[in-house]
Amino acid sequence: MIERTLAIIKPDAVSRNLIGTVIQRIEKEEIKIVAMKMIRMTKEQAKGFYYVHKDKPFYESLTDFMSSGPCVVMVLEGENVIERYRKLMGATDYKKAEPGTIRKEFATDIEKNVVHGSDSKESAEFEIKYFFSELEIVGK
Ligand code: CMP
């Protein structure tokens, strides 16, 4: 089934000039980028995006980090792309990520973990709408 997911190249990766590296990994998996832009989130916007984590101990620090510099946000499209992109990213905690995954190779911290990807169809729908209008998503 063709799905869409929301991917973010986080501020740690943008500041380390890893945008191209991450995009290359995505394209190598035959995953299509159907929308992309660079943004700088405000603290409030980061809090809204990560609202599901509002009760977690890392919420303040995470939203400070995500609003600390520019991010690249993308909509990815493809067969089973939610799971495929999560596999490509590796586990949230880079220490537990599989060898060859983006986080295993480039993350430096459980928070500064280079990339984000939606974890389900429901969160993909919310997260894509958070950053993109339907007009900004380019199909075939
Ligand atoms: P992400 O996939 O964007 O989803 C939530 C983010 O919270 C996660 O990646 C990390 O950047 C951050 N985070 C910080 N500490 C933790 C933690 N202990 N467990 C999970 N996520 C964490």
PDB file of C-alpha atoms and ligand atoms in Angstrom:
ATOM      1  CA  MET A   1       0.000   0.000   0.000  1.00  0.00           C
ATOM      2  CA  ILE A   2       1.322   3.468  -0.930  1.00  0.00           C
ATOM      3  CA  GLU A   3       1.694   5.568   2.217  1.00  0.00           C
ATOM      4  CA  ARG A   4       3.108   8.949   3.190  1.00  0.00           C
ATOM      5  CA  THR A   5       5.243   9.803   6.210  1.00  0.00           C
ATOM      6  CA  LEU A   6       6.726  12.975   7.681  1.00  0.00           C
ATOM      7  CA  ALA A   7      10.513  13.107   7.942  1.00  0.00           C
ATOM      8  CA  ILE A   8      12.612  15.777   9.675  1.00  0.00           C
ATOM      9  CA  ILE A   9      16.327  16.390   9.362  1.00  0.00           C
ATOM     10  CA  LYS A  10      16.916  17.841  12.812  1.00  0.00           C
ATOM     11  CA  PRO A  11      18.975  20.940  13.778  1.00  0.00           C
ATOM     12  CA  ASP A  12      22.004  18.856  14.840  1.00  0.00           C
ATOM     13  CA  ALA A  13      22.188  17.296  11.366  1.00  0.00           C
ATOM     14  CA  VAL A  14      21.605  20.573   9.511  1.00  0.00           C
ATOM     15  CA  SER A  15      24.383  22.302  11.478  1.00  0.00           C
ATOM     16  CA  ARG A  16      26.740  19.390  10.768  1.00  0.00           C
ATOM     17  CA  ASN A  17      26.087  19.599   6.992  1.00  0.00           C
ATOM     18  CA  LEU A  18      24.333  16.212   6.894  1.00  0.00           C
ATOM     19  CA  ILE A  19      21.292  17.233   4.813  1.00  0.00           C
ATOM     20  CA  GLY A  20      22.678  15.692   1.628  1.00  0.00           C
ATOM     21  CA  THR A  21      23.802  12.533   3.396  1.00  0.00           C
ATOM     22  CA  VAL A  22      20.329  11.896   4.820  1.00  0.00           C
ATOM     23  CA  ILE A  23      18.600  12.642   1.514  1.00  0.00           C
ATOM     24  CA  GLN A  24      20.991  10.310  -0.293  1.00  0.00           C
ATOM     25  CA  ARG A  25      20.081   7.468   2.098  1.00  0.00           C
ATOM     26  CA  ILE A  26      16.371   8.086   1.510  1.00  0.00           C
ATOM     27  CA  GLU A  27      16.702   8.135  -2.282  1.00  0.00           C
ATOM     28  CA  LYS A  28      18.897   5.034  -2.265  1.00  0.00           C
ATOM     29  CA  GLU A  29      15.959   3.140  -0.703  1.00  0.00           C
ATOM     30  CA  GLU A  30      13.776   4.169  -3.673  1.00  0.00           C
ATOM     31  CA  ILE A  31      11.646   6.317  -1.354  1.00  0.00           C
ATOM     32  CA  LYS A  32      10.188   9.402  -3.093  1.00  0.00           C
ATOM     33  CA  ILE A  33      10.374  12.888  -1.617  1.00  0.00           C
ATOM     34  CA  VAL A  34       7.079  14.558  -2.550  1.00  0.00           C
ATOM     35  CA  ALA A  35       7.462  17.752  -0.474  1.00  0.00           C
ATOM     36  CA  MET A  36      10.423  19.463   1.201  1.00  0.00           C
ATOM     37  CA  LYS A  37      11.287  22.764   2.877  1.00  0.00           C
ATOM     38  CA  MET A  38      13.649  24.286   5.417  1.00  0.00           C
ATOM     39  CA  ILE A  39      12.038  25.820   8.473  1.00  0.00           C
ATOM     40  CA  ARG A  40      13.042  27.201  11.845  1.00  0.00           C
ATOM     41  CA  MET A  41      10.449  26.241  14.431  1.00  0.00           C
ATOM     42  CA  THR A  42       9.563  28.505  17.296  1.00  0.00           C
ATOM     43  CA  LYS A  43       9.479  26.923  20.754  1.00  0.00           C
ATOM     44  CA  GLU A  44       5.659  26.999  20.571  1.00  0.00           C
ATOM     45  CA  GLN A  45       5.623  25.259  17.180  1.00  0.00           C
ATOM     46  CA  ALA A  46       7.990  22.563  18.470  1.00  0.00           C
ATOM     47  CA  LYS A  47       5.761  22.075  21.515  1.00  0.00           C
ATOM     48  CA  GLY A  48       2.717  21.664  19.276  1.00  0.00           C
ATOM     49  CA  PHE A  49       4.493  19.169  17.046  1.00  0.00           C
ATOM     50  CA  TYR A  50       5.668  17.029  19.981  1.00  0.00           C
ATOM     51  CA  TYR A  51       2.445  17.455  22.000  1.00  0.00           C
ATOM     52  CA  VAL A  52       2.148  13.656  22.466  1.00  0.00           C
ATOM     53  CA  HIS A  53       5.316  13.854  24.569  1.00  0.00           C
ATOM     54  CA  LYS A  54       4.077  16.749  26.739  1.00  0.00           C
ATOM     55  CA  ASP A  55       4.247  14.708  29.938  1.00  0.00           C
ATOM     56  CA  LYS A  56       7.691  13.220  29.273  1.00  0.00           C
ATOM     57  CA  PRO A  57      10.703  14.428  31.238  1.00  0.00           C
ATOM     58  CA  PHE A  58      12.518  15.303  27.999  1.00  0.00           C
ATOM     59  CA  TYR A  59       9.723  17.538  26.558  1.00  0.00           C
ATOM     60  CA  GLU A  60      11.286  20.890  27.506  1.00  0.00           C
ATOM     61  CA  SER A  61      14.763  19.968  26.397  1.00  0.00           C
ATOM     62  CA  LEU A  62      13.507  18.357  23.160  1.00  0.00           C
ATOM     63  CA  THR A  63      11.443  21.404  22.186  1.00  0.00           C
ATOM     64  CA  ASP A  64      14.378  23.727  23.018  1.00  0.00           C
ATOM     65  CA  PHE A  65      16.591  21.625  20.774  1.00  0.00           C
ATOM     66  CA  MET A  66      14.077  21.424  17.910  1.00  0.00           C
ATOM     67  CA  SER A  67      13.672  25.220  17.940  1.00  0.00           C
ATOM     68  CA  SER A  68      17.424  25.893  18.266  1.00  0.00           C
ATOM     69  CA  GLY A  69      18.114  26.030  14.521  1.00  0.00           C
ATOM     70  CA  PRO A  70      16.784  25.168  11.081  1.00  0.00           C
ATOM     71  CA  CYS A  71      15.312  21.778  10.200  1.00  0.00           C
ATOM     72  CA  VAL A  72      14.439  20.239   6.851  1.00  0.00           C
ATOM     73  CA  VAL A  73      10.925  18.812   6.792  1.00  0.00           C
ATOM     74  CA  MET A  74       9.867  16.381   4.077  1.00  0.00           C
ATOM     75  CA  VAL A  75       6.936  14.253   3.037  1.00  0.00           C
ATOM     76  CA  LEU A  76       8.069  10.828   1.865  1.00  0.00           C
ATOM     77  CA  GLU A  77       5.919   8.544  -0.240  1.00  0.00           C
ATOM     78  CA  GLY A  78       6.129   4.863  -1.086  1.00  0.00           C
ATOM     79  CA  GLU A  79       5.063   1.324  -0.434  1.00  0.00           C
ATOM     80  CA  ASN A  80       4.974   0.733   3.340  1.00  0.00           C
ATOM     81  CA  VAL A  81       7.094   3.896   3.760  1.00  0.00           C
ATOM     82  CA  ILE A  82       6.305   4.524   7.444  1.00  0.00           C
ATOM     83  CA  GLU A  83       7.983   1.295   8.500  1.00  0.00           C
ATOM     84  CA  ARG A  84      10.685   1.399   5.807  1.00  0.00           C
ATOM     85  CA  TYR A  85      11.803   4.899   6.822  1.00  0.00           C
ATOM     86  CA  ARG A  86      11.806   3.979  10.511  1.00  0.00           C
ATOM     87  CA  LYS A  87      14.035   1.034   9.682  1.00  0.00           C
ATOM     88  CA  LEU A  88      16.364   3.295   7.730  1.00  0.00           C
ATOM     89  CA  MET A  89      16.575   5.737  10.675  1.00  0.00           C
ATOM     90  CA  GLY A  90      17.262   3.068  13.303  1.00  0.00           C
ATOM     91  CA  ALA A  91      16.182   3.068  16.966  1.00  0.00           C
ATOM     92  CA  THR A  92      15.544   6.383  18.763  1.00  0.00           C
ATOM     93  CA  ASP A  93      18.451   5.574  21.046  1.00  0.00           C
ATOM     94  CA  TYR A  94      21.386   5.423  18.614  1.00  0.00           C
ATOM     95  CA  LYS A  95      23.201   3.039  20.958  1.00  0.00           C
ATOM     96  CA  LYS A  96      20.480   0.455  20.268  1.00  0.00           C
ATOM     97  CA  ALA A  97      20.228   1.177  16.526  1.00  0.00           C
ATOM     98  CA  GLU A  98      21.205  -1.423  13.926  1.00  0.00           C
ATOM     99  CA  PRO A  99      24.527  -0.976  12.138  1.00  0.00           C
ATOM    100  CA  GLY A 100      24.152   0.899   8.863  1.00  0.00           C
ATOM    101  CA  THR A 101      21.167   2.967  10.020  1.00  0.00           C
ATOM    102  CA  ILE A 102      21.248   6.776   9.911  1.00  0.00           C
ATOM    103  CA  ARG A 103      21.098   7.157  13.693  1.00  0.00           C
ATOM    104  CA  LYS A 104      23.727   4.500  14.378  1.00  0.00           C
ATOM    105  CA  GLU A 105      26.146   6.245  12.043  1.00  0.00           C
ATOM    106  CA  PHE A 106      25.469   9.894  12.824  1.00  0.00           C
ATOM    107  CA  ALA A 107      23.571  10.432  16.108  1.00  0.00           C
ATOM    108  CA  THR A 108      25.508  11.728  19.092  1.00  0.00           C
ATOM    109  CA  ASP A 109      22.810  11.630  21.747  1.00  0.00           C
ATOM    110  CA  ILE A 110      19.325  10.139  22.367  1.00  0.00           C
ATOM    111  CA  GLU A 111      17.893  13.638  21.783  1.00  0.00           C
ATOM    112  CA  LYS A 112      20.241  14.865  19.055  1.00  0.00           C
ATOM    113  CA  ASN A 113      19.408  11.871  16.934  1.00  0.00           C
ATOM    114  CA  VAL A 114      19.638  13.465  13.455  1.00  0.00           C
ATOM    115  CA  VAL A 115      16.222  12.504  12.082  1.00  0.00           C
ATOM    116  CA  HIS A 116      12.561  12.081  12.919  1.00  0.00           C
ATOM    117  CA  GLY A 117       9.930   9.914  11.210  1.00  0.00           C
ATOM    118  CA  SER A 118       6.243   9.390  11.936  1.00  0.00           C
ATOM    119  CA  ASP A 119       5.572   6.222  13.947  1.00  0.00           C
ATOM    120  CA  SER A 120       2.095   5.334  12.613  1.00  0.00           C
ATOM    121  CA  LYS A 121      -0.488   6.241   9.953  1.00  0.00           C
ATOM    122  CA  GLU A 122      -2.311   8.419  12.473  1.00  0.00           C
ATOM    123  CA  SER A 123       0.787  10.376  13.488  1.00  0.00           C
ATOM    124  CA  ALA A 124       1.877  10.701   9.828  1.00  0.00           C
ATOM    125  CA  GLU A 125      -1.456  12.314   9.016  1.00  0.00           C
ATOM    126  CA  PHE A 126      -1.169  14.778  11.909  1.00  0.00           C
ATOM    127  CA  GLU A 127       2.519  15.528  11.310  1.00  0.00           C
ATOM    128  CA  ILE A 128       2.234  16.062   7.525  1.00  0.00           C
ATOM    129  CA  LYS A 129      -0.665  18.484   8.049  1.00  0.00           C
ATOM    130  CA  TYR A 130       1.340  20.285  10.735  1.00  0.00           C
ATOM    131  CA  PHE A 131       3.867  21.486   8.154  1.00  0.00           C
ATOM    132  CA  PHE A 132       2.350  21.111   4.681  1.00  0.00           C
ATOM    133  CA  SER A 133      -0.814  22.032   2.854  1.00  0.00           C
ATOM    134  CA  GLU A 134      -2.042  19.617   0.176  1.00  0.00           C
ATOM    135  CA  LEU A 135      -0.907  22.182  -2.469  1.00  0.00           C
ATOM    136  CA  GLU A 136       2.731  21.844  -1.336  1.00  0.00           C
ATOM    137  CA  ILE A 137       2.758  18.069  -1.804  1.00  0.00           C
ATOM    138  CA  VAL A 138       3.749  17.171  -5.326  1.00  0.00           C
ATOM    139  CA  GLY A 139       2.671  13.802  -6.622  1.00  0.00           C
ATOM    140  CA  LYS A 140       3.845  12.120  -9.832  1.00  0.00           C
TER     141      LYS A 140
HETATM  142  P1  CMP B   1      11.894  11.519  17.743  1.00  0.00           P
HETATM  143  O1  CMP B   1      11.811  10.314  16.885  1.00  0.00           O
HETATM  144  O2  CMP B   1      11.862  12.854  17.054  1.00  0.00           O
HETATM  145  O3  CMP B   1      10.709  11.463  18.812  1.00  0.00           O
HETATM  146  C1  CMP B   1      10.794  12.079  20.083  1.00  0.00           C
HETATM  147  C2  CMP B   1      12.143  12.622  20.369  1.00  0.00           C
HETATM  148  O4  CMP B   1      12.428  12.900  21.719  1.00  0.00           O
HETATM  149  C3  CMP B   1      13.203  11.608  19.985  1.00  0.00           C
HETATM  150  O5  CMP B   1      13.251  11.446  18.586  1.00  0.00           O
HETATM  151  C4  CMP B   1      14.437  12.219  20.628  1.00  0.00           C
HETATM  152  O6  CMP B   1      14.979  13.283  19.850  1.00  0.00           O
HETATM  153  C5  CMP B   1      13.853  12.854  21.896  1.00  0.00           C
HETATM  154  N1  CMP B   1      14.187  12.135  23.129  1.00  0.00           N
HETATM  155  C6  CMP B   1      14.993  12.618  24.108  1.00  0.00           C
HETATM  156  N2  CMP B   1      15.093  11.760  25.114  1.00  0.00           N
HETATM  157  C7  CMP B   1      14.349  10.703  24.800  1.00  0.00           C
HETATM  158  C8  CMP B   1      14.066   9.467  25.467  1.00  0.00           C
HETATM  159  N3  CMP B   1      14.564   9.176  26.672  1.00  0.00           N
HETATM  160  N4  CMP B   1      13.254   8.605  24.823  1.00  0.00           N
HETATM  161  C9  CMP B   1      12.720   8.900  23.626  1.00  0.00           C
HETATM  162  N5  CMP B   1      12.963  10.058  22.952  1.00  0.00           N
HETATM  163  C10 CMP B   1      13.764  10.941  23.542  1.00  0.00           C
END
